[in-house]
Structure formats: C-alpha cells, structure tokens
XYZ file of C-alpha atoms in Angstrom:
662
model
C 184.951 95.254 120.008
C 185.980 98.445 118.218
C 189.670 99.325 118.230
C 190.342 102.977 119.123
C 191.842 104.883 116.195
C 194.921 106.955 116.658
C 197.323 108.553 114.289
C 200.414 109.639 116.151
C 200.938 108.615 119.738
C 203.926 108.440 122.023
C 203.386 105.122 123.776
C 206.566 104.680 125.776
C 209.615 106.378 127.139
C 212.802 104.750 128.389
C 211.717 101.855 130.526
C 214.733 102.193 132.807
C 216.015 105.526 134.076
C 219.181 106.710 132.362
C 221.032 106.772 135.656
C 220.627 103.014 135.971
C 222.368 102.263 132.684
C 226.009 101.422 132.366
C 228.309 101.054 129.408
C 228.541 97.571 128.011
C 226.573 94.952 126.141
C 223.511 93.348 127.702
C 223.408 89.663 126.912
C 225.961 89.778 124.085
C 226.139 86.412 122.347
C 229.132 84.607 120.888
C 228.942 82.188 117.985
C 230.871 79.011 118.810
C 230.645 75.231 118.560
C 231.196 75.253 114.797
C 233.509 73.003 112.805
C 237.037 74.417 112.529
C 236.734 74.717 108.740
C 234.010 77.378 109.096
C 235.546 80.863 109.157
C 232.404 82.947 108.586
C 229.156 81.846 110.134
C 226.334 81.457 107.613
C 224.319 84.615 107.047
C 221.215 85.328 104.988
C 220.542 87.952 102.315
C 218.185 88.602 99.380
C 215.117 87.227 101.123
C 212.044 87.002 98.859
C 208.706 85.239 98.985
C 210.206 82.110 97.409
C 213.983 82.250 97.971
C 216.892 83.236 100.173
C 220.665 83.532 99.727
C 222.905 81.692 102.223
C 226.587 82.745 102.414
C 229.543 81.652 104.560
C 233.313 81.184 104.401
C 235.661 78.238 104.958
C 239.377 77.690 105.348
C 239.525 75.302 102.367
C 237.985 75.555 98.921
C 234.963 73.426 98.120
C 231.499 73.650 96.638
C 229.009 74.696 99.283
C 225.815 72.799 100.057
C 222.748 74.000 101.968
C 220.412 71.398 103.422
C 217.001 72.842 104.205
C 213.414 71.999 104.878
C 210.406 72.863 107.003
C 210.977 73.192 110.738
C 211.695 69.715 112.127
C 212.996 68.316 108.821
C 216.011 70.470 108.032
C 217.679 67.980 105.662
C 214.657 67.387 103.444
C 216.245 69.202 100.474
C 219.662 70.284 99.253
C 220.874 73.261 97.227
C 224.396 73.242 95.808
C 226.522 76.242 94.838
C 227.080 76.753 91.124
C 230.842 77.123 91.616
C 233.572 76.495 94.142
C 234.223 78.956 96.933
C 235.669 82.330 95.922
C 239.083 83.141 97.448
C 239.352 86.239 99.632
C 242.115 87.518 101.903
C 241.494 88.498 105.523
C 244.656 89.946 106.967
C 247.185 87.604 105.404
C 244.927 84.521 105.455
C 243.303 83.150 102.327
C 239.740 81.952 102.857
C 236.881 80.999 100.557
C 233.388 82.473 100.455
C 230.471 80.276 99.483
C 227.044 81.502 98.436
C 224.035 79.326 97.655
C 220.636 80.480 96.407
C 217.818 78.427 97.900
C 214.768 78.614 95.637
C 211.363 76.983 95.318
C 210.244 78.040 98.784
C 206.694 78.923 99.793
C 205.691 82.421 100.976
C 205.130 83.059 104.696
C 206.784 79.751 105.600
C 209.426 78.976 108.215
C 212.395 76.853 107.164
C 215.482 75.538 108.917
C 218.846 74.776 107.330
C 222.385 73.468 107.759
C 225.534 73.970 105.687
C 228.088 71.331 104.683
C 231.294 71.007 102.731
C 231.435 68.737 99.715
C 233.728 65.764 99.164
C 233.888 62.100 100.034
C 233.129 62.875 103.688
C 230.907 65.967 103.935
C 231.354 67.937 107.144
C 228.484 69.632 108.983
C 230.026 73.081 109.364
C 227.566 74.236 112.036
C 228.919 71.597 114.409
C 226.977 71.530 117.663
C 224.894 74.599 116.802
C 221.141 74.072 116.353
C 219.698 74.488 112.868
C 218.947 78.183 112.224
C 215.468 79.162 111.043
C 214.137 81.905 108.794
C 210.731 82.816 107.372
C 210.061 83.808 103.764
C 208.275 87.034 102.920
C 204.505 87.291 102.785
C 202.729 87.698 99.443
C 202.376 91.291 98.280
C 198.806 91.484 99.534
C 199.439 89.565 102.764
C 197.758 90.886 105.888
C 199.665 89.196 108.717
C 201.552 91.472 111.154
C 205.324 91.371 110.772
C 208.438 92.950 112.285
C 211.698 94.122 110.762
C 214.768 95.854 112.221
C 216.683 98.870 110.892
C 220.308 99.689 111.719
C 222.997 101.901 110.268
C 226.704 102.724 110.432
C 228.048 99.521 111.942
C 230.956 97.121 111.714
C 233.544 98.915 113.852
C 236.032 97.583 116.388
C 235.851 100.873 118.286
C 235.170 100.312 121.980
C 234.187 103.438 123.935
C 235.815 105.638 121.317
C 239.182 103.849 121.332
C 240.001 101.876 118.199
C 242.209 99.340 119.978
C 240.693 96.198 118.450
C 239.101 95.040 121.677
C 235.491 93.948 121.744
C 233.110 96.753 120.806
C 230.672 95.929 123.572
C 228.095 98.441 122.374
C 227.957 96.985 118.874
C 227.904 93.477 120.317
C 224.924 94.501 122.421
C 223.049 95.863 119.402
C 223.713 92.695 117.380
C 222.647 90.514 120.286
C 219.392 92.440 120.646
C 218.669 92.056 116.926
C 219.267 88.303 117.165
C 216.468 87.997 119.707
C 214.173 90.793 118.465
C 211.810 88.500 116.584
C 212.392 90.421 113.343
C 211.684 88.578 110.110
C 214.454 90.542 108.364
C 216.765 93.522 108.902
C 217.502 96.552 106.732
C 220.853 98.350 106.781
C 221.031 102.028 105.809
C 224.710 101.991 104.874
C 228.285 102.262 106.116
C 229.189 98.680 106.989
C 232.762 97.645 107.959
C 234.829 100.666 108.996
C 236.709 102.427 107.680
C 236.817 101.218 104.081
C 234.654 98.116 103.763
C 237.547 95.725 103.079
C 237.314 91.962 103.527
C 239.710 92.238 106.476
C 237.423 94.766 108.144
C 234.476 92.442 107.500
C 236.670 89.679 108.939
C 235.894 86.200 110.205
C 235.256 84.133 113.341
C 238.918 83.785 114.279
C 240.937 86.944 113.691
C 240.692 90.037 115.880
C 242.421 93.377 116.252
C 242.107 96.991 115.150
C 239.897 97.147 112.050
C 239.640 93.370 111.849
C 236.461 91.233 111.945
C 234.181 94.150 112.757
C 231.186 92.521 111.030
C 231.573 88.739 110.895
C 233.393 88.431 114.220
C 231.903 85.855 116.589
C 230.428 88.570 118.841
C 228.877 90.616 116.056
C 226.756 89.686 113.010
C 227.607 85.986 113.354
C 224.602 85.414 115.620
C 221.804 87.569 114.103
C 222.953 86.719 110.579
C 222.033 83.055 111.077
C 218.297 83.744 111.125
C 217.726 87.435 110.306
C 218.216 88.043 106.563
C 219.786 91.419 105.792
C 218.870 93.680 102.876
C 220.962 96.818 102.629
C 222.048 99.955 100.811
C 225.468 101.561 100.386
C 227.054 104.312 102.453
C 229.978 106.645 101.861
C 232.317 104.118 103.504
C 233.017 100.953 101.537
C 232.190 102.283 98.081
C 233.586 99.180 96.395
C 232.611 95.803 94.965
C 233.132 94.065 98.329
C 229.774 95.249 99.644
C 228.019 93.834 96.577
C 229.847 90.511 96.871
C 229.285 90.161 100.617
C 225.608 91.165 100.554
C 224.094 89.711 97.352
C 220.637 91.141 96.621
C 220.399 90.331 92.906
C 216.967 88.682 92.886
C 215.282 91.573 94.682
C 216.936 94.061 92.329
C 216.049 92.119 89.200
C 212.425 91.600 90.252
C 211.930 95.356 90.729
C 213.861 96.484 87.667
C 216.451 98.127 89.912
C 220.232 97.890 89.970
C 222.697 95.918 92.075
C 226.037 96.195 90.355
C 229.157 98.261 89.844
C 228.501 101.049 87.334
C 230.937 103.263 85.444
C 230.314 106.921 86.266
C 231.801 109.761 84.201
C 233.440 112.767 85.794
C 230.792 114.502 87.922
C 231.543 117.912 89.455
C 235.157 117.378 88.456
C 235.446 113.950 90.100
C 237.624 111.207 88.696
C 235.546 108.878 86.524
C 235.327 105.367 87.936
C 233.273 102.309 88.783
C 231.132 102.550 91.934
C 228.271 100.596 93.530
C 224.927 101.432 91.961
C 222.438 99.679 94.209
C 218.739 100.478 94.323
C 215.764 98.161 94.341
C 212.349 97.576 95.875
C 210.311 94.701 97.256
C 206.834 94.209 98.672
C 205.661 92.087 101.575
C 202.475 92.163 103.618
C 201.081 95.167 101.763
C 204.204 97.325 102.281
C 206.498 98.518 99.492
C 210.127 98.884 100.622
C 212.437 101.207 98.637
C 216.167 100.576 99.090
C 217.951 103.573 97.569
C 221.488 104.598 96.649
C 222.028 108.009 98.255
C 225.746 107.979 99.022
C 229.122 108.908 97.594
C 232.677 108.202 98.777
C 234.664 110.861 100.635
C 237.831 110.490 98.573
C 236.478 111.629 95.195
C 234.530 114.896 95.365
C 236.333 116.757 92.589
C 235.385 120.432 92.596
C 232.186 120.002 94.600
C 231.933 122.577 97.385
C 228.762 121.513 99.189
C 227.173 124.897 98.460
C 225.957 126.888 101.445
C 226.456 123.835 103.689
C 230.210 123.748 103.067
C 232.820 121.014 102.704
C 230.981 118.464 104.856
C 228.292 118.434 102.164
C 230.533 118.037 99.113
C 229.726 114.315 99.040
C 226.026 115.230 99.180
C 226.442 117.396 96.090
C 228.166 114.665 94.057
C 225.668 112.042 95.199
C 222.813 114.267 94.049
C 224.402 114.993 90.681
C 225.180 111.284 90.171
C 221.877 109.786 91.338
C 219.134 112.387 91.838
C 218.883 114.732 88.863
C 215.811 114.473 86.641
C 217.779 112.491 84.073
C 219.522 110.153 86.545
C 218.737 106.467 86.064
C 217.878 106.004 89.746
C 215.561 109.027 89.905
C 213.692 107.875 86.827
C 213.450 104.282 88.103
C 212.079 105.451 91.454
C 209.608 107.794 89.789
C 208.297 104.940 87.608
C 208.084 102.424 90.434
C 206.281 104.811 92.758
C 203.747 105.569 90.041
C 203.257 101.840 89.463
C 202.535 101.241 93.175
C 199.966 103.840 94.273
C 198.392 103.625 97.702
C 199.299 101.370 100.596
C 202.242 101.672 102.957
C 205.591 102.670 101.474
C 208.903 103.145 103.304
C 212.250 104.423 101.980
C 215.771 103.560 103.172
C 218.974 105.394 102.168
C 222.225 106.587 103.715
C 222.522 110.385 103.639
C 220.038 112.008 106.067
C 217.288 114.390 104.998
C 217.633 116.208 108.336
C 220.375 115.798 110.926
C 221.413 117.905 113.906
C 224.996 116.641 113.859
C 227.683 119.167 112.915
C 229.875 116.992 110.691
C 227.113 114.862 109.116
C 224.437 117.554 108.749
C 221.149 117.685 106.848
C 221.397 116.918 103.145
C 219.934 120.005 101.453
C 220.409 118.307 98.079
C 217.859 115.636 99.035
C 215.439 117.368 101.407
C 212.402 119.373 100.346
C 213.667 122.743 101.548
C 211.463 125.795 100.863
C 211.726 126.648 97.187
C 213.376 123.410 96.088
C 212.000 121.394 93.184
C 212.352 117.769 92.094
C 214.171 116.772 95.301
C 214.143 113.202 96.583
C 212.009 114.153 99.592
C 209.513 115.947 97.354
C 209.241 112.861 95.137
C 208.693 110.670 98.194
C 206.077 113.035 99.634
C 204.138 113.345 96.392
C 203.963 109.566 96.040
C 202.798 108.695 99.528
C 205.984 107.503 101.251
C 205.056 107.524 104.943
C 208.450 106.960 106.614
C 212.085 107.432 105.585
C 215.091 105.906 107.386
C 218.710 106.976 106.948
C 222.076 106.890 108.717
C 225.437 108.653 108.202
C 225.295 110.649 111.451
C 226.132 108.366 114.399
C 223.197 109.537 116.489
C 219.527 108.778 116.935
C 217.138 111.428 115.634
C 213.415 111.433 114.860
C 212.194 114.342 112.743
C 208.596 115.419 112.284
C 207.779 115.927 108.629
C 207.861 119.519 107.471
C 205.217 120.760 104.993
C 205.703 118.737 101.810
C 208.072 116.363 103.588
C 208.263 112.893 105.120
C 208.546 111.748 108.734
C 212.151 110.590 108.931
C 214.600 108.849 111.240
C 218.388 109.027 111.516
C 219.557 105.673 112.862
C 223.348 105.770 112.720
C 224.009 104.022 116.029
C 224.719 100.459 114.884
C 228.334 100.388 116.073
C 230.375 103.162 114.466
C 231.832 105.619 116.961
C 228.996 107.659 118.501
C 228.806 111.385 117.805
C 227.113 114.342 119.530
C 223.952 116.231 118.678
C 225.344 119.706 118.076
C 222.147 121.783 117.781
C 218.375 121.298 117.873
C 216.124 122.038 114.909
C 212.512 122.837 115.714
C 211.303 119.741 113.818
C 213.722 117.518 115.746
C 211.274 115.728 118.042
C 213.804 113.451 119.774
C 217.566 113.055 119.392
C 220.454 111.699 121.458
C 224.203 111.735 120.877
C 227.500 111.300 122.690
C 230.852 113.083 122.644
C 233.875 110.974 123.544
C 236.121 114.045 123.680
C 234.010 115.612 126.437
C 232.621 112.313 127.800
C 229.044 113.547 127.908
C 225.751 113.126 126.150
C 223.580 115.555 124.193
C 219.866 115.613 123.450
C 217.085 117.425 121.580
C 213.310 117.550 121.728
C 211.690 115.276 124.277
C 214.887 113.309 124.986
C 216.720 113.344 128.309
C 220.483 113.858 128.168
C 222.208 110.435 128.006
C 224.557 109.499 130.820
C 226.303 106.666 128.956
C 227.493 105.981 125.430
C 225.568 102.673 125.565
C 222.374 104.698 125.240
C 223.375 105.992 121.785
C 224.098 102.650 120.122
C 220.782 101.276 118.929
C 218.585 99.772 116.233
C 214.936 100.330 115.328
C 212.388 97.544 115.680
C 209.475 98.255 113.347
C 206.182 96.363 113.564
C 203.508 96.592 110.860
C 199.931 95.612 111.658
C 197.571 96.707 108.915
C 197.727 100.506 108.681
C 199.387 100.755 112.100
C 203.178 101.009 112.292
C 205.131 101.025 115.565
C 208.788 102.109 115.632
C 210.604 100.957 118.777
C 214.196 102.199 119.149
C 216.208 99.803 121.323
C 219.650 100.602 122.707
C 222.625 98.292 123.187
C 221.455 97.487 126.714
C 218.043 96.336 125.498
C 216.129 99.340 126.873
C 213.531 100.857 124.562
C 213.009 104.616 124.114
C 210.978 107.064 122.041
C 208.495 104.426 120.874
C 206.099 105.894 118.313
C 202.938 104.358 116.870
C 201.506 105.718 113.631
C 198.169 104.867 112.022
C 198.293 105.586 108.310
C 194.634 104.824 107.633
C 192.873 107.411 105.429
C 191.750 110.493 107.358
C 190.054 113.544 105.862
C 189.174 115.336 109.124
C 191.403 118.351 109.856
C 192.442 119.390 113.369
C 190.882 122.356 115.112
C 192.693 125.674 114.833
C 195.304 126.453 117.485
C 193.390 128.215 120.254
C 193.876 131.763 121.457
C 196.862 132.577 119.259
C 198.508 135.648 120.741
C 201.733 137.611 120.922
C 203.337 137.912 124.330
C 205.149 140.977 125.569
C 208.473 139.158 125.337
C 211.138 140.140 122.853
C 211.783 138.822 120.286
C 208.268 138.310 118.963
C 206.887 135.332 120.881
C 203.774 133.444 119.813
C 201.679 131.367 122.209
C 198.527 129.304 121.733
C 196.519 126.515 123.300
C 196.785 123.046 121.853
C 194.646 122.110 118.868
C 192.596 118.925 118.901
C 192.078 116.281 116.246
C 189.936 113.180 115.846
C 193.081 111.063 115.788
C 195.935 113.349 116.843
C 197.830 116.536 116.015
C 201.351 115.786 114.771
C 202.881 119.240 114.230
C 202.470 122.996 114.195
C 203.789 124.959 111.195
C 204.618 128.643 111.744
C 204.518 131.287 108.985
C 205.307 135.012 108.969
C 203.699 137.121 106.231
C 203.145 133.879 104.351
C 206.780 132.768 104.618
C 207.426 129.412 106.283
C 209.506 129.702 109.470
C 209.411 126.432 111.398
C 207.721 123.144 112.246
C 207.225 122.313 115.934
C 206.447 119.028 117.644
C 202.866 118.846 118.944
C 203.871 119.185 122.605
C 205.098 122.765 121.987
C 202.669 125.694 121.963
C 205.066 128.658 121.866
C 207.503 129.989 119.271
C 210.109 132.792 119.340
C 210.771 134.552 116.050
C 214.381 135.647 116.452
C 214.660 136.930 112.862
C 211.863 139.519 113.179
C 212.678 143.228 113.295
C 211.274 145.325 116.137
C 208.611 147.883 115.291
C 207.648 146.177 112.024
C 204.085 144.964 111.521
C 203.868 141.209 110.809
C 201.050 138.731 110.344
C 201.788 135.298 111.816
C 199.938 132.107 110.989
C 200.156 128.856 112.966
C 198.766 125.738 111.282
C 197.878 122.594 113.223
C 198.620 119.490 111.099
C 197.795 115.801 111.474
C 199.644 112.784 110.064
C 197.459 112.733 106.931
C 198.477 116.333 106.160
C 195.154 117.967 107.050
C 195.641 121.494 108.466
C 193.699 124.299 110.147
C 195.274 127.689 110.908
C 194.980 130.640 113.272
C 196.487 134.081 112.616
C 197.572 137.118 114.619
C 199.050 140.478 113.592
C 201.627 142.496 115.508
C 201.606 146.221 116.063
C 204.090 148.531 114.386
C 204.525 149.923 110.901
C 203.973 147.715 107.902
C 207.064 147.221 105.776
C 206.039 147.796 102.160
C 209.450 148.662 100.767
C 210.721 146.186 98.204
C 214.341 145.015 98.139
C 216.498 146.368 95.338
C 216.696 144.312 92.164
C 219.612 141.835 92.011
C 221.988 143.066 89.290
C 224.570 141.595 86.948
C 222.972 138.152 86.678
C 225.257 135.845 84.725
C 224.932 132.185 83.884
C 226.694 129.442 81.993
C 226.171 125.783 81.243
C 228.640 123.737 83.309
C 227.605 120.273 82.111
C 224.941 118.348 80.248
C 222.417 118.896 83.050
C 223.857 121.799 85.097
C 224.081 125.582 84.914
C 225.909 127.994 87.244
C 224.401 131.386 88.114
C 225.794 134.399 89.967
C 224.475 137.908 90.669
C 225.054 141.081 92.625
C 223.631 141.428 96.137
C 220.336 143.206 96.812
C 219.717 145.609 99.686
C 216.629 146.228 101.832
C 215.517 148.809 104.375
C 214.742 146.152 107.024
C 216.520 142.961 106.086
C 216.892 140.562 103.175
C 215.666 136.981 103.734
C 216.460 135.013 100.596
C 216.690 135.012 96.804
C 214.256 133.052 94.665
C 215.732 131.400 91.575
C 213.236 131.387 88.694
C 213.748 129.112 85.707
C 211.545 129.554 82.632
C 209.025 131.407 84.786
C 208.810 128.810 87.586
C 210.381 129.057 91.059
C 213.017 126.352 91.489
C 215.022 127.263 94.610
C 215.492 129.608 97.550
C 219.022 130.789 98.278
C 219.935 132.343 101.678
C 220.376 136.129 101.717
C 224.151 135.959 102.113
C 224.618 133.789 99.026
C 224.747 135.225 95.510
C 225.298 132.107 93.422
C 223.407 128.942 92.588
C 224.047 125.781 90.563
C 220.959 124.345 88.902
C 221.295 120.569 88.477
C 217.778 119.603 87.392
C 218.163 120.321 83.667
C 217.733 118.373 80.455
C 220.583 118.067 77.919
C 220.379 120.207 74.779
C 217.661 122.474 76.190
C 217.554 126.281 76.408
C 216.697 127.905 79.748
C 216.091 131.460 80.941
C 216.615 132.601 84.526
C 215.554 135.401 86.836
C 216.601 136.155 90.415
C 214.117 137.749 92.832
C 215.093 139.110 96.249
C 212.643 138.635 99.163
C 212.851 140.510 102.470
C 211.821 139.446 105.978
C 208.339 140.905 105.482
C 207.734 138.939 102.299
C 208.232 141.862 99.895
C 209.882 140.834 96.658
C 211.992 142.772 94.179
C-alpha cells in the first residue's frame, strides 16, 4: 500500500481544552527506595553506539561499580571507576560523585544496570528500585524509527513564580513526562540549575530549599535520568566547570573532533579574559546528524559590548558571536568542516541563544540569524548545508518559527522549569507561541495558539520522532497534554507550489494584500512578501492577507508574494499599486570613517542620509560585496567577520522604502 506523501502538516491541536487544565504536575514521580548512602540517583550521559556514562553520588567515598548486561541479566558484567569518588559540597554537606564509562556495548541494544559501592561488603545502592534500562544508539546508517526529547532552561525551585524552595510542580511534571515518553535519549539546549549552575543548585536526593536540589532532587531529573541519557549544550547560566563535570560528553566530542572542555578566552569586546566552557560536538544515529553547539555567554562579563541595535539585552549575544561565530573562530570552522563532511541526510542543530524569539528580554539573536543583508551567520551556514531543524532555549516560552528565506525552521523550547515568561509581540513568521506573565497572572499567545489559562501550559518539552525522512515534533506540557504537533517530510521534492491566486490590493489603508491559497503536491509552508524587490515578511501558510504598514500613501509600489514549500521551491504572483513612482534616490551617506578595533573586527560610522519619501536601511559593502543591512536610524556598524592582517575597503549605500539606492 502506498503511503501518502506530505511535507508540512498540522496533525494535532491541544487534546484537552485549555479551560480544563489546572496548575500542577500530572503524575509527578518521586525517586525513593534507594540505599541511604546514595545521594544522587544514577543518571546517564554521553550515549554512543557502543558506550554510555553512568554517574551518581554517595555520602561516603568509594570506587563506583556498574553491573550491567542485556535485559534479564543485569549483573552479567561489571565496569569499575578509574578513581575514587570526587568530593563536592552541596550546601554544607560533603558528598562524592562517581562516574563510570561502560564500553564494549552493541549498537541498537537494550541493557539494564545496577550500581554498587566497593569494599568488603558491596551495597546495592538502588535498593528496592528495579534495574533501569537504556538502549544504545543505532549505527550511522540505521533505519529504525527512534524518538528523542528536547528541553531547555530547567533546574529551578521556582513554583508558580515564587522562589520559596517548595516543589516546582511544573518542572516535576515535565520531568515525569520525559521519564515515560519512550525517548531513547534527551537533548538539553542550555541553562541547567538556576541561577548559577552550582553543585548546591544541582543538589541531591535529600536536601531541599530555595535554589537547592533543582536538578537531582527526587522529584526532578532523578527519575528520567535513570533511563534517558542526556546530551546537552551550555547556556548563559552556569558558565563554569560544574556543567562539564556533571554532564560528561567526552567520547561524543572526541569522536566528532569537537570540544568539551574549559578554554581560555582572551578579552573579547572588552571582557575580562578567563576560562569558560567550550562545548560543541556532533553524533550520528539512524541516519541523522545531531549538532550540539556552543552559542552562549555569561551575563556577568560583557565588557563594552552594547548589543547593537537590539540593545543591552543582546550584549551577551554580541560577545558570544565574537567568541564563537566569526569566520576565524574554532567552533565556526569546526562546524563548517563537519557539515561539509556530512552532506545529505537529516541534520538537526541544538544551541542556547534563539535565532528568533518574541520575548522582550530574551529576544531574537541578530548575531546568529540570517537577517536580510547578513553574511556568514550561523543560520546561513546551517541553511546552506541542509540543516532542517534548529532547537534553542533562553526565552522561557514555547515558539515555533517558520523558516524565512535562507533560514531554518526553528523552535524555542525554554519551558523546562525556569520561571515562565510572556510572549511580548508576534512576528509574522511566528507560527505558534505561548507564554505566561506571573506579574499579571495571564497568558499570551501568537500565531495559531490559543491564549493559555494556566502557567502549567507553558512548561513543556518536545518529543521528536524520526521515521525515515519523516520527522514529527510533539510539544507536551507539564500536564501531559500535547499541542502544536507538526509532521515534516524531508524527502527530496523538486515540484514548486502554484502561484498565490488572485493577488490584489484591497481598498484598506495601509496597503493591504490579499490572495487565495496556493497549492502544492505536498504542502505550502510559507508565503514571503516583497515590495519593489525588498523582503518584508514571511507568513504562515494559513494566512492569505498582509498589511504593509511601512508603505507611503500615493507612492507606486510593486508587491510580490511567493508561495514556498519545505524544500524551498517557490512560485510568485505580483501586483502593482496606483500612484506616482518614486524614482528619487536617497542622498549619499557622508563622512564615512572606520578603524580596526581588534584582530577580526572593524568599527564604521557615517553621517545620515535623507530621502524624499523615507529611508529604509543602509547597506554595508566590504570589498565590493554586500555584508549587512543596518536600520535607517542607525549610522554605525561593527564588522566582525574579518581575517587578521588583511586590508579592507568599505562603502555605505542608503536604500529608501521604494528600493532606490544612493
């Protein structure tokens, strides 16, 4: 029987009406029944096709042992730690972390295990708990369907916005859902253990209170960690060695030629030089290449970074870019090489700072996204090398963004447990977003989402299932209800959609475009709107109207609307307004000055242009090639994509709202 092909299909909405939901965790589980010596339940990291890392903590120092074997014979083999437990302090209590690498496993195989202490009378630390199970990764070319979970911004004792140390029922609900999701592994997109990623904030099974045991508490990661290995990336919180020690991923990093270590960084943008996590790596399973990227920087060391046009909330974005994502950065060059070495197939990227976010305090990262006129950005690199989906966190909301031209379909999944935040505005490419404000005690929404009635609807994780070229992303909230389920088919497709039908201008002001829906052999994913050749917006496929609020009345414009499918095929329709054509060029920007501000950076400034109708932006031209677009109200730009010891020439060109250039 032939399976119907589809490329982008909304297959579910919330299965229970919002009004029926209440705050609190659905089926939250508590880890108990363990031996008293166990202070951190065992948890799994660095899962590969032939190995896994098992870590835990005890109240006394010993050399850890993992007994493991195929399901039904859990004590068939033993792996012993190479050294005695490492002392850590949680609150004022000294405990000892143990970590054992179990090797020699077979791909795509389920194993069970138990942990013991060493000595004359070994103690089974799991006590009355059943033996946890995990499954190794498939071979690179494996074809079996598999599921993984994605979560971000978690490890917080906040409960309903009050950091009183009581049980964070929403986070407990998310962790409980992950424990029973059937995922083979989980991926974290940063910010674990609020606020600073200390061992006390990570905690243990016994201690509780404000900012204590927000990760390894008995109601939190203790249960999913037993059987769901976690592979993660860093966030702006917890920029220290603790994250590397608690979540070892050394085998995955080494196998991909990546990095998983503390690295000494010089002064960047006036920051204090120091040692910070430098964690990026990749792995392949079941035909999918996973890219775990470092796209984060700590809040406390931004030096002279201003965040550019975005402002102070984006200063950490600027330093992150200049540390990790210039053309000469080690991570950029590693990613460029690895992407080139793995052409074709499914590829997903995971990192902390969001490409696009409709949250006011954790906004879109213009230093990473492929904004009009940008060059050599992370999103551009991902797009050019066939990355199909990108997942990030930072903003404590849920947001699904349709890819813009030259971009990547991307998710913001920052609802793992950190205090929920509101959606403050709605971008046209924001297909679905939900947030919550504790100060006003109400929800917010964008796109196709209904306004949430409870904070429990914001806390969530993403369950992702891969079956050949088909990928299904199922967001699941802390109550266990699913929402905004999307299924994508990334099989090759060379057939473009039809043109948007009957494109016309209505009599409404401002200029309002309307059209009938385009059709496609497998599905239209977006409409891209242009005015006089200048990109204006990307709309979700359910929308067939657009208001151009930046147009000037009485001016003749030509609009183009392009229907686009998931493979990037497009077909356009055009319409021209009445009025008088604007053929007057803006004045030439004057007094352009520039200076080298570092080995790879140059700062430019110029005098403002004027225009008879309205200025839109400035184009920055380096050695004859366009490298950036700067908003009309900005007359400065810092170019960070340079090579040391190289001469550059610059020009600035003003462009008006009709597309005329100086």
